[in-house]
Amino acid sequence: FYPEDEPFFDLDKAIASGMGWRRYGTGRIDLLPIPGGHISMLDEPNVGTMARRLSHLLFEERSNVGKTSSKG
């Protein structure tokens, strides 16, 4: 997640680097905007948006556990 109202970073650079997380893994990194600034994204109502998006992602991931693609 990143604060969409915070112009303190270069978004293109952030996406390319995965906000610094790319060095810790090889999998996909999704950067999702959250309303607010660096601190206010953790205040209501913005934190509710973050919670809903995180919940959706976790549910999606949990639904995919154990699924394998088979090519026939």
XYZ file of C-alpha atoms in Angstrom:
72
model
C 0.000 0.000 0.000
C 1.118 3.556 -0.593
C -0.447 6.906 0.345
C -1.980 8.366 -2.810
C -1.977 11.920 -1.421
C 1.746 11.908 -0.663
C 3.882 13.395 -3.431
C 7.144 12.722 -1.561
C 8.282 9.966 -3.900
C 8.601 9.298 -7.614
C 5.760 6.839 -8.300
C 7.391 5.369 -11.417
C 10.592 4.676 -9.482
C 8.597 3.279 -6.581
C 6.731 0.891 -8.871
C 9.964 -0.248 -10.529
C 11.589 -0.980 -7.160
C 8.442 -2.324 -5.507
C 8.909 0.427 -2.897
C 12.120 -1.304 -1.856
C 10.484 -4.708 -1.309
C 11.677 -6.269 -4.574
C 15.070 -7.089 -3.054
C 13.379 -9.354 -0.475
C 11.605 -11.668 -2.873
C 11.152 -12.771 -6.439
C 7.363 -12.902 -6.614
C 4.879 -10.344 -7.799
C 4.584 -7.059 -5.933
C 1.399 -5.035 -6.219
C 1.390 -1.414 -5.070
C -2.096 -0.311 -4.108
C -3.010 3.304 -3.376
C -4.738 4.210 -0.133
C -6.408 7.607 0.337
C -4.513 9.987 2.560
C -0.942 10.853 3.361
C 1.812 8.841 5.008
C 0.201 9.133 8.458
C -3.437 9.911 7.601
C -3.785 6.696 5.569
C -3.883 5.012 9.003
C -6.760 7.212 10.228
C -10.468 6.685 9.599
C -11.911 6.510 7.017
C -8.706 5.749 5.082
C -7.667 2.844 7.290
C -11.050 1.252 6.542
C -10.187 1.336 2.851
C -6.853 -0.313 3.602
C -8.532 -2.977 5.745
C -11.071 -3.812 3.019
C -8.373 -4.078 0.338
C -6.146 -6.205 2.563
C -9.054 -8.453 3.513
C -9.937 -8.921 -0.161
C -6.325 -9.791 -1.040
C -6.027 -12.275 1.808
C -9.330 -13.932 0.874
C -8.202 -14.123 -2.761
C -4.873 -15.669 -1.762
C -6.536 -18.117 0.603
C -8.897 -19.179 -2.186
C -5.901 -19.974 -4.386
C -4.040 -22.107 -1.819
C -3.702 -25.641 -3.034
C -4.754 -24.843 -6.582
C -2.366 -25.927 -9.259
C -2.572 -25.346 -12.935
C -2.559 -28.458 -15.006
C -1.820 -28.367 -18.678
C -3.060 -31.309 -20.472
